[in-house]
Structures are given as structure tokens and as C-alpha cells.
PDB file of C-alpha atoms in Angstrom:
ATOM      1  CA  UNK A   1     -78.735 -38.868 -40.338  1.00 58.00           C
ATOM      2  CA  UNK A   2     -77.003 -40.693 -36.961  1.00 68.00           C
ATOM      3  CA  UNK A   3     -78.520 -40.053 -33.818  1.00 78.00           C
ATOM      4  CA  UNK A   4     -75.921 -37.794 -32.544  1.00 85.00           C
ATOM      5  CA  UNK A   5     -76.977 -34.969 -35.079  1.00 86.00           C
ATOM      6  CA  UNK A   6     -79.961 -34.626 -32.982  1.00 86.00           C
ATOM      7  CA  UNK A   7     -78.233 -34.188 -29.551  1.00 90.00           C
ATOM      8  CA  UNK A   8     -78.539 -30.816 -28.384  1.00 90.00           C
ATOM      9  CA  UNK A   9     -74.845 -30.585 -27.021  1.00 88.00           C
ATOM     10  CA  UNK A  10     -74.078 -30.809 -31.243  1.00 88.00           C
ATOM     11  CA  UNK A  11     -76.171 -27.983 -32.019  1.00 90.00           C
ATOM     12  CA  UNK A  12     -74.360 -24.605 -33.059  1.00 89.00           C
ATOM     13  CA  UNK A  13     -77.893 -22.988 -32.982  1.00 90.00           C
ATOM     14  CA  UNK A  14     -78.520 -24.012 -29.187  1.00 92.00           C
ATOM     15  CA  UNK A  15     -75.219 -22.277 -28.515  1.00 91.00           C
ATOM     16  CA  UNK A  16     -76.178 -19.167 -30.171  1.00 91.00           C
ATOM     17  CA  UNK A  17     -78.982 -18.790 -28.495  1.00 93.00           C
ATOM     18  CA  UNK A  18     -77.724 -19.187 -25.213  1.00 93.00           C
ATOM     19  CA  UNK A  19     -74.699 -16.742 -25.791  1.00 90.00           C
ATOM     20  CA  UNK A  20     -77.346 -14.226 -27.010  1.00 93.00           C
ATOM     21  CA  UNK A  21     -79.454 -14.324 -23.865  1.00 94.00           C
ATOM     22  CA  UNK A  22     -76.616 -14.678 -21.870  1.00 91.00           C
ATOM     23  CA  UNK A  23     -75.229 -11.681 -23.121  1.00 90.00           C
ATOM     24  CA  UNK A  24     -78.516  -9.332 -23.364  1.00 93.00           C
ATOM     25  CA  UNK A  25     -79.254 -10.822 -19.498  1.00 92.00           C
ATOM     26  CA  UNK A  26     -75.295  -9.454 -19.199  1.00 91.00           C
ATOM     27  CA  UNK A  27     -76.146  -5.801 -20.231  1.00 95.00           C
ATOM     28  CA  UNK A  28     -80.006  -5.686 -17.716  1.00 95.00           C
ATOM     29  CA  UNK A  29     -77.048  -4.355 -14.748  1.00 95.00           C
ATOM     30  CA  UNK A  30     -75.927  -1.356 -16.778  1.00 96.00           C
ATOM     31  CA  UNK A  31     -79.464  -0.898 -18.872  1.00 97.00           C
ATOM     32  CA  UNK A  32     -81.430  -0.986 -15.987  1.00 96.00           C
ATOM     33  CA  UNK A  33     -80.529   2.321 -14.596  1.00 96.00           C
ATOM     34  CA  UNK A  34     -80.629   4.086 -17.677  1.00 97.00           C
ATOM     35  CA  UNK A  35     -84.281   2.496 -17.636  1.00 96.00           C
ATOM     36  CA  UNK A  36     -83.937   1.191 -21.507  1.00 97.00           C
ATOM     37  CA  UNK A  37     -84.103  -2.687 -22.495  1.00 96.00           C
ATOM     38  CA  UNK A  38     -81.881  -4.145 -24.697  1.00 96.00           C
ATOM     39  CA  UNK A  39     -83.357  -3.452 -28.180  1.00 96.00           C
ATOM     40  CA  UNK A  40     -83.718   0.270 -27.242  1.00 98.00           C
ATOM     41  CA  UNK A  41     -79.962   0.177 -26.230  1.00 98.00           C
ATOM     42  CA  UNK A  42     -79.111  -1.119 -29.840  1.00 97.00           C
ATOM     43  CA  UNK A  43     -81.703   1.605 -31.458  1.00 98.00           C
ATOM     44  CA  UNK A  44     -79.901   4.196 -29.250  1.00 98.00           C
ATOM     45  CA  UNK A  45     -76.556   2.911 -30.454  1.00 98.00           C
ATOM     46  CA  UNK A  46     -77.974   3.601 -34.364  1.00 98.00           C
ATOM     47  CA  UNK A  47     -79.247   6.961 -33.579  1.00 98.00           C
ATOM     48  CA  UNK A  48     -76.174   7.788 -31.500  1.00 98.00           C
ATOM     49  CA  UNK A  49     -73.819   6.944 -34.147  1.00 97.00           C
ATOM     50  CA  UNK A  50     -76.175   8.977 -37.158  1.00 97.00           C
ATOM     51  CA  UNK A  51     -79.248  10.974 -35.765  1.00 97.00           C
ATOM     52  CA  UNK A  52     -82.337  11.393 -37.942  1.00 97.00           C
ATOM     53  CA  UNK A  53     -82.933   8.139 -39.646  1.00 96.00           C
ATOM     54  CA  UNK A  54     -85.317   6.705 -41.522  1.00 96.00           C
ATOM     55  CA  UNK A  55     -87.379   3.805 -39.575  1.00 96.00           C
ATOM     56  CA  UNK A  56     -86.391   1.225 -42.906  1.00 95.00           C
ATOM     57  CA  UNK A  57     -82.872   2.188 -42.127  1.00 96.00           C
ATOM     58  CA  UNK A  58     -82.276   1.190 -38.914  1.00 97.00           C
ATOM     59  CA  UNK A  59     -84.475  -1.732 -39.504  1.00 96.00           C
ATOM     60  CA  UNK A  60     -81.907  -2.723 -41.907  1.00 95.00           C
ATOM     61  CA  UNK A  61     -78.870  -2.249 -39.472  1.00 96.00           C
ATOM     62  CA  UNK A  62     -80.280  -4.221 -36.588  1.00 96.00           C
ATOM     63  CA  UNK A  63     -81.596  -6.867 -39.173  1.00 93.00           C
ATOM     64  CA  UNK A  64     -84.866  -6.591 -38.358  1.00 94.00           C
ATOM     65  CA  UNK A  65     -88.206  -6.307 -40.098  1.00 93.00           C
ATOM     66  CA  UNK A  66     -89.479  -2.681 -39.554  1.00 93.00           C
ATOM     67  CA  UNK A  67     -92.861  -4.034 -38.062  1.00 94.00           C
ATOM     68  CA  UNK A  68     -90.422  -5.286 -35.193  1.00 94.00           C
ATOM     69  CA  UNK A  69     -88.314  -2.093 -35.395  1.00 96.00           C
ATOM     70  CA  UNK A  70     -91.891   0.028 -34.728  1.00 95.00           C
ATOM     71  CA  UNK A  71     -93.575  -1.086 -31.813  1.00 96.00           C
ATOM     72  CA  UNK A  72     -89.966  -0.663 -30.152  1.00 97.00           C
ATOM     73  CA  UNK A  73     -90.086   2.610 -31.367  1.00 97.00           C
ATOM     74  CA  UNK A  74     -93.570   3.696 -30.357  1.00 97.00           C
ATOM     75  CA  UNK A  75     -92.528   2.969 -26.923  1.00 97.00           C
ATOM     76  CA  UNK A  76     -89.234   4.743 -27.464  1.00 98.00           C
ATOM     77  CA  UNK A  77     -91.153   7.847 -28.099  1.00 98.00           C
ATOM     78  CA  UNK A  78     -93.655   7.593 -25.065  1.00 98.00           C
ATOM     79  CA  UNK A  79     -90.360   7.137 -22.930  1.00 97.00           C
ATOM     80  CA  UNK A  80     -89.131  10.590 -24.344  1.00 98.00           C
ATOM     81  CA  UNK A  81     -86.239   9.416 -26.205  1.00 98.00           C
ATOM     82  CA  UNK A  82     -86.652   9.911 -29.458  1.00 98.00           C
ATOM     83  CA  UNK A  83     -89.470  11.363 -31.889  1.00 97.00           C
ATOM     84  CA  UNK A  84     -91.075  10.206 -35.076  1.00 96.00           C
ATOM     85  CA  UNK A  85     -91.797  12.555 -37.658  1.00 95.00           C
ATOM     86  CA  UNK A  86     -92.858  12.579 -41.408  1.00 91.00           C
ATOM     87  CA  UNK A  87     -90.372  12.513 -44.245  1.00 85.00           C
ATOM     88  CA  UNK A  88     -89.954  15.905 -45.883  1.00 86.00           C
ATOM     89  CA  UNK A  89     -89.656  13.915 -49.383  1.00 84.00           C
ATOM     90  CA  UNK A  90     -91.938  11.136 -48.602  1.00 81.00           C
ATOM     91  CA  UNK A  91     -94.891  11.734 -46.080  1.00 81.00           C
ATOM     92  CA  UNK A  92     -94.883   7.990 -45.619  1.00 85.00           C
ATOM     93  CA  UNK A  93     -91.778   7.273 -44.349  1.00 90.00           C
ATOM     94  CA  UNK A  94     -91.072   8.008 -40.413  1.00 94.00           C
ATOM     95  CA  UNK A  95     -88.028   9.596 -39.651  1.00 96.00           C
ATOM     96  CA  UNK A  96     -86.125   9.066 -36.036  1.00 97.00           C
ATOM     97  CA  UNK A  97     -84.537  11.613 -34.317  1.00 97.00           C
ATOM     98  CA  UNK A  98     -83.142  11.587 -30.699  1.00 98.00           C
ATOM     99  CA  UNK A  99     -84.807  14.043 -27.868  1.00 98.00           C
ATOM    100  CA  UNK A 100     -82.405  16.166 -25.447  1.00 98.00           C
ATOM    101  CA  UNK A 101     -83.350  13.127 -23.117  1.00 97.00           C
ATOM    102  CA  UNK A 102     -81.904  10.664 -26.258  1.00 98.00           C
ATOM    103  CA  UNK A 103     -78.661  12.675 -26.364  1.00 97.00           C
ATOM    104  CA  UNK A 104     -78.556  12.730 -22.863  1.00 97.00           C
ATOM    105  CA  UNK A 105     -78.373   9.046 -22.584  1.00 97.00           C
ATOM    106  CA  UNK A 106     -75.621   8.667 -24.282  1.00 97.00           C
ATOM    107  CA  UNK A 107     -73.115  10.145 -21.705  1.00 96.00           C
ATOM    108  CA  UNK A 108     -74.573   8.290 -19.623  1.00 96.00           C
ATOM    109  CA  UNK A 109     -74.103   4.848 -21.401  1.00 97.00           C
ATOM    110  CA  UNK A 110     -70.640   5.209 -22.606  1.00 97.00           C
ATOM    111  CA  UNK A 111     -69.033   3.113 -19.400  1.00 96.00           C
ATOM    112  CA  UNK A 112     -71.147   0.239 -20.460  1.00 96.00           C
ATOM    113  CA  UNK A 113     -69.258  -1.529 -23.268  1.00 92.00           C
ATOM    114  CA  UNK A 114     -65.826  -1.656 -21.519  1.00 89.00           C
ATOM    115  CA  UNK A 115     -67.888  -2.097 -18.061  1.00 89.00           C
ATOM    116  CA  UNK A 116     -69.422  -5.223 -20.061  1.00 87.00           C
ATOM    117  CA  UNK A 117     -65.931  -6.043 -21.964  1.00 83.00           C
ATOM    118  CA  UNK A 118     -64.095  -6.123 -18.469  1.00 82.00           C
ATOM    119  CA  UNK A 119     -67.052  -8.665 -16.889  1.00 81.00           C
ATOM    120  CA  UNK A 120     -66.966 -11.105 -19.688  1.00 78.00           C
ATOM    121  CA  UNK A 121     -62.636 -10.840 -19.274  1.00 72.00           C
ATOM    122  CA  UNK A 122     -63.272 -11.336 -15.256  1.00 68.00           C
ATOM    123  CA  UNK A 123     -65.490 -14.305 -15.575  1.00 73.00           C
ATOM    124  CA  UNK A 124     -63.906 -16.224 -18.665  1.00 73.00           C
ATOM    125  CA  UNK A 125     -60.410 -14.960 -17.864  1.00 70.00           C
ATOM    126  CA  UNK A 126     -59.656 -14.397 -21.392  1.00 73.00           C
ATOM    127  CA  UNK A 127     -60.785 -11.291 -23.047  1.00 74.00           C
ATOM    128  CA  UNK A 128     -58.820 -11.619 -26.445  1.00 79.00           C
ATOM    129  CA  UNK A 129     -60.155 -14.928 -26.901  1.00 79.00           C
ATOM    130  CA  UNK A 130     -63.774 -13.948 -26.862  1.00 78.00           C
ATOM    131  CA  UNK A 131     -63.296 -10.577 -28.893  1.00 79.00           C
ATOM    132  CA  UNK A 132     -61.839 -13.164 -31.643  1.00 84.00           C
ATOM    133  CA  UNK A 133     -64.898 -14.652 -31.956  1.00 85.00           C
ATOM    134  CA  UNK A 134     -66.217 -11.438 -33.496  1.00 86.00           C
ATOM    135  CA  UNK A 135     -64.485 -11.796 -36.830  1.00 91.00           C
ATOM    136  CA  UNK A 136     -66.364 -15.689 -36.973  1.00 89.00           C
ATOM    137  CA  UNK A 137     -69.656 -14.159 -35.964  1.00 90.00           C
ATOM    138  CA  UNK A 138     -69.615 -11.946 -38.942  1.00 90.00           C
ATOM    139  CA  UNK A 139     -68.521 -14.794 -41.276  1.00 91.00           C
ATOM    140  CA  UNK A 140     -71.787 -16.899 -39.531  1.00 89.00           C
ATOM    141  CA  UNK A 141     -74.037 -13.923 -39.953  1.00 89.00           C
ATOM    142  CA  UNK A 142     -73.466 -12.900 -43.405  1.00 89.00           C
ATOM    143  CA  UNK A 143     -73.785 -16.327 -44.576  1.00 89.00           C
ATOM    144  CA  UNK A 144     -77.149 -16.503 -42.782  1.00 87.00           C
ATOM    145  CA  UNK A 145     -78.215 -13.680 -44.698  1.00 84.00           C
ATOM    146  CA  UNK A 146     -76.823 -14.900 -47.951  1.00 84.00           C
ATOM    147  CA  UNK A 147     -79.272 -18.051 -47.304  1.00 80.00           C
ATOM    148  CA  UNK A 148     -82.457 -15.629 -46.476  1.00 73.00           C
ATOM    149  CA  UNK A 149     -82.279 -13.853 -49.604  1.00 69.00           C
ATOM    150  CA  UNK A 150     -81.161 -16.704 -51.761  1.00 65.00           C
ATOM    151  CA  UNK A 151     -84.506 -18.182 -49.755  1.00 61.00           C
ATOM    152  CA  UNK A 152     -82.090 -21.427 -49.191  1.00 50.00           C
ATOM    153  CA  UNK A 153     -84.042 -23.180 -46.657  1.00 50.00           C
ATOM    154  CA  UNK A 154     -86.784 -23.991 -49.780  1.00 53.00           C
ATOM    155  CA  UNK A 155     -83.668 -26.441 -50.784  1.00 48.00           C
ATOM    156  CA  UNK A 156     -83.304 -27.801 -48.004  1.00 48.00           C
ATOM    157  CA  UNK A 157     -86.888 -28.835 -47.327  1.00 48.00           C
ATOM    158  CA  UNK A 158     -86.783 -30.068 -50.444  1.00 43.00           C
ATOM    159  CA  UNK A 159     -83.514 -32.289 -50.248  1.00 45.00           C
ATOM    160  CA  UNK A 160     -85.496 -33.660 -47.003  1.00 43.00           C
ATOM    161  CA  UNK A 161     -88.581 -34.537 -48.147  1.00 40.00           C
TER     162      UNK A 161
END
């Protein structure tokens, strides 16, 4: 391992992560109104798209645990935007449903991702070259979660031992 592999200017990760705060800290102008965070804006998008959802189901979309998905909830449903109710079939599963409030929302927040689309185009002059990053973000992600389940980072603490 060289010295250089250590820099943090050669890190993909550090990148990531700033892109991803940079673009949640992107959104606060537009969410902020609408008085929702982030992670409620992506739940919102998941119930707007298919209402009435299982809690392990949109878990699953936003690739999160459900004991992250359900605090975000609970405070979802004190805010009025969506309810929580027992499954008809199984009394232990929650299912999500949006409020008149929920639905309500979503006229409001329909601006947002071409609002968003036309900042990032302003301030890096090059919209097309940043949407073609999506395609490479999906090859990054799924490989990330082909290394989760395949529980690959056991290899490679063992390669480096």
C-alpha cells in the first residue's frame, strides 16, 4: 500500500459523501417551506408514487434498515402526514398510508426536482453531464449491495490481517 492510497483527495468514498450532503443541503431551500427534512421528502416520494405500504417495504426502497425507516416515521405521523396502521393479514406489520395533508404535499413539491435540476445546471453549467452520472451511480450502488449480502468486507479484513 503507497502512501498516496491514503490521501483523502484519492478517496471515491470522501467524494460521495460530500456530493450527498451537498445535495440534501441543496434540497433544505425547497424542503424548508413544505416544513419536511430530507428523509421525509424521500418517504413522501415512496408513498407518493404507491400509497399504503408496508413499513419493510419502503425500508427496502430507500435501503434502509426499518429501525431507521421508524423513528422517521413516528415523527411523520405526529407531523400529520401520514398514518400507521395494523396489517389486515398480519397484525404485526405497520402499514403507511398518506393523510389529506400527505397528498396535499405533493402538489406542492412537484416544482422541486426541476427547481433543483435547473440549480445544479446554473452552478456547474452542464446539466447533461451530471444527469450521466446517474447510470454510474447505479452501477456503484448495486455493487455495494452485492458486497453487503455476499458480507464481502469479512474478505477483506481477512486479506488485511
Amino acid at each position: 500500500m503507497t502512501d498516496n492510497q491514503l490521501k483523502l483527495e484519492n478517496q471515491l468514498c470522501f467524494r460521495l459523501y460530500t456530493a450527498a450532503r451537498l445535495m440534501m443541503g441543496a434540497y433544505h431551500p425547497y424542503l424548508d417551506p413544505l416544513d419536511i427534512t430530507y428523509p421525509q421528502y424521500l418517504v413522501m416520494l415512496v408513498l407518493w408514487e404507491q400509497d399504503k405500504q408496508p413499513v419493510c417495504d419502503i425500508a427496502k426502497k430507500l435501503l434502509l434498515d426499518t429501525n431507521t425507516v421508524t423513528p422517521l416515521l413516528q415523527r411523520m405521523e405526529k407531523a400529520g402526514l401520514i398514518s400507521r396502521t395494523k396489517g389486515k393479514v398480519d397484525t404485526r406489520q405497520r402499514i403507511v398510508s398518506l393523510t389529506k395533508k400527505g397528498k396535499a404535499l405533493q402538489e406542492k413539491a412537484k416544482p422541486i426536482p426541476d427547481c433543483l435540476r435547473n440549480d445544479v445546471a446554473l452552478k456547474t453549467g452542464d446539466e447533461e453531464e451530471i444527469l450521466n452520472i446517474i447510470p454510474a451511480l447505479d452501477v456503484l450502488i448495486d455493487g455495494l449491495k452485492k458486497a453487503k449480502k455476499y458480507n464481502l468486507t469479512d474478505l477483506f479484513t481477512f486479506k488485511l490481517s
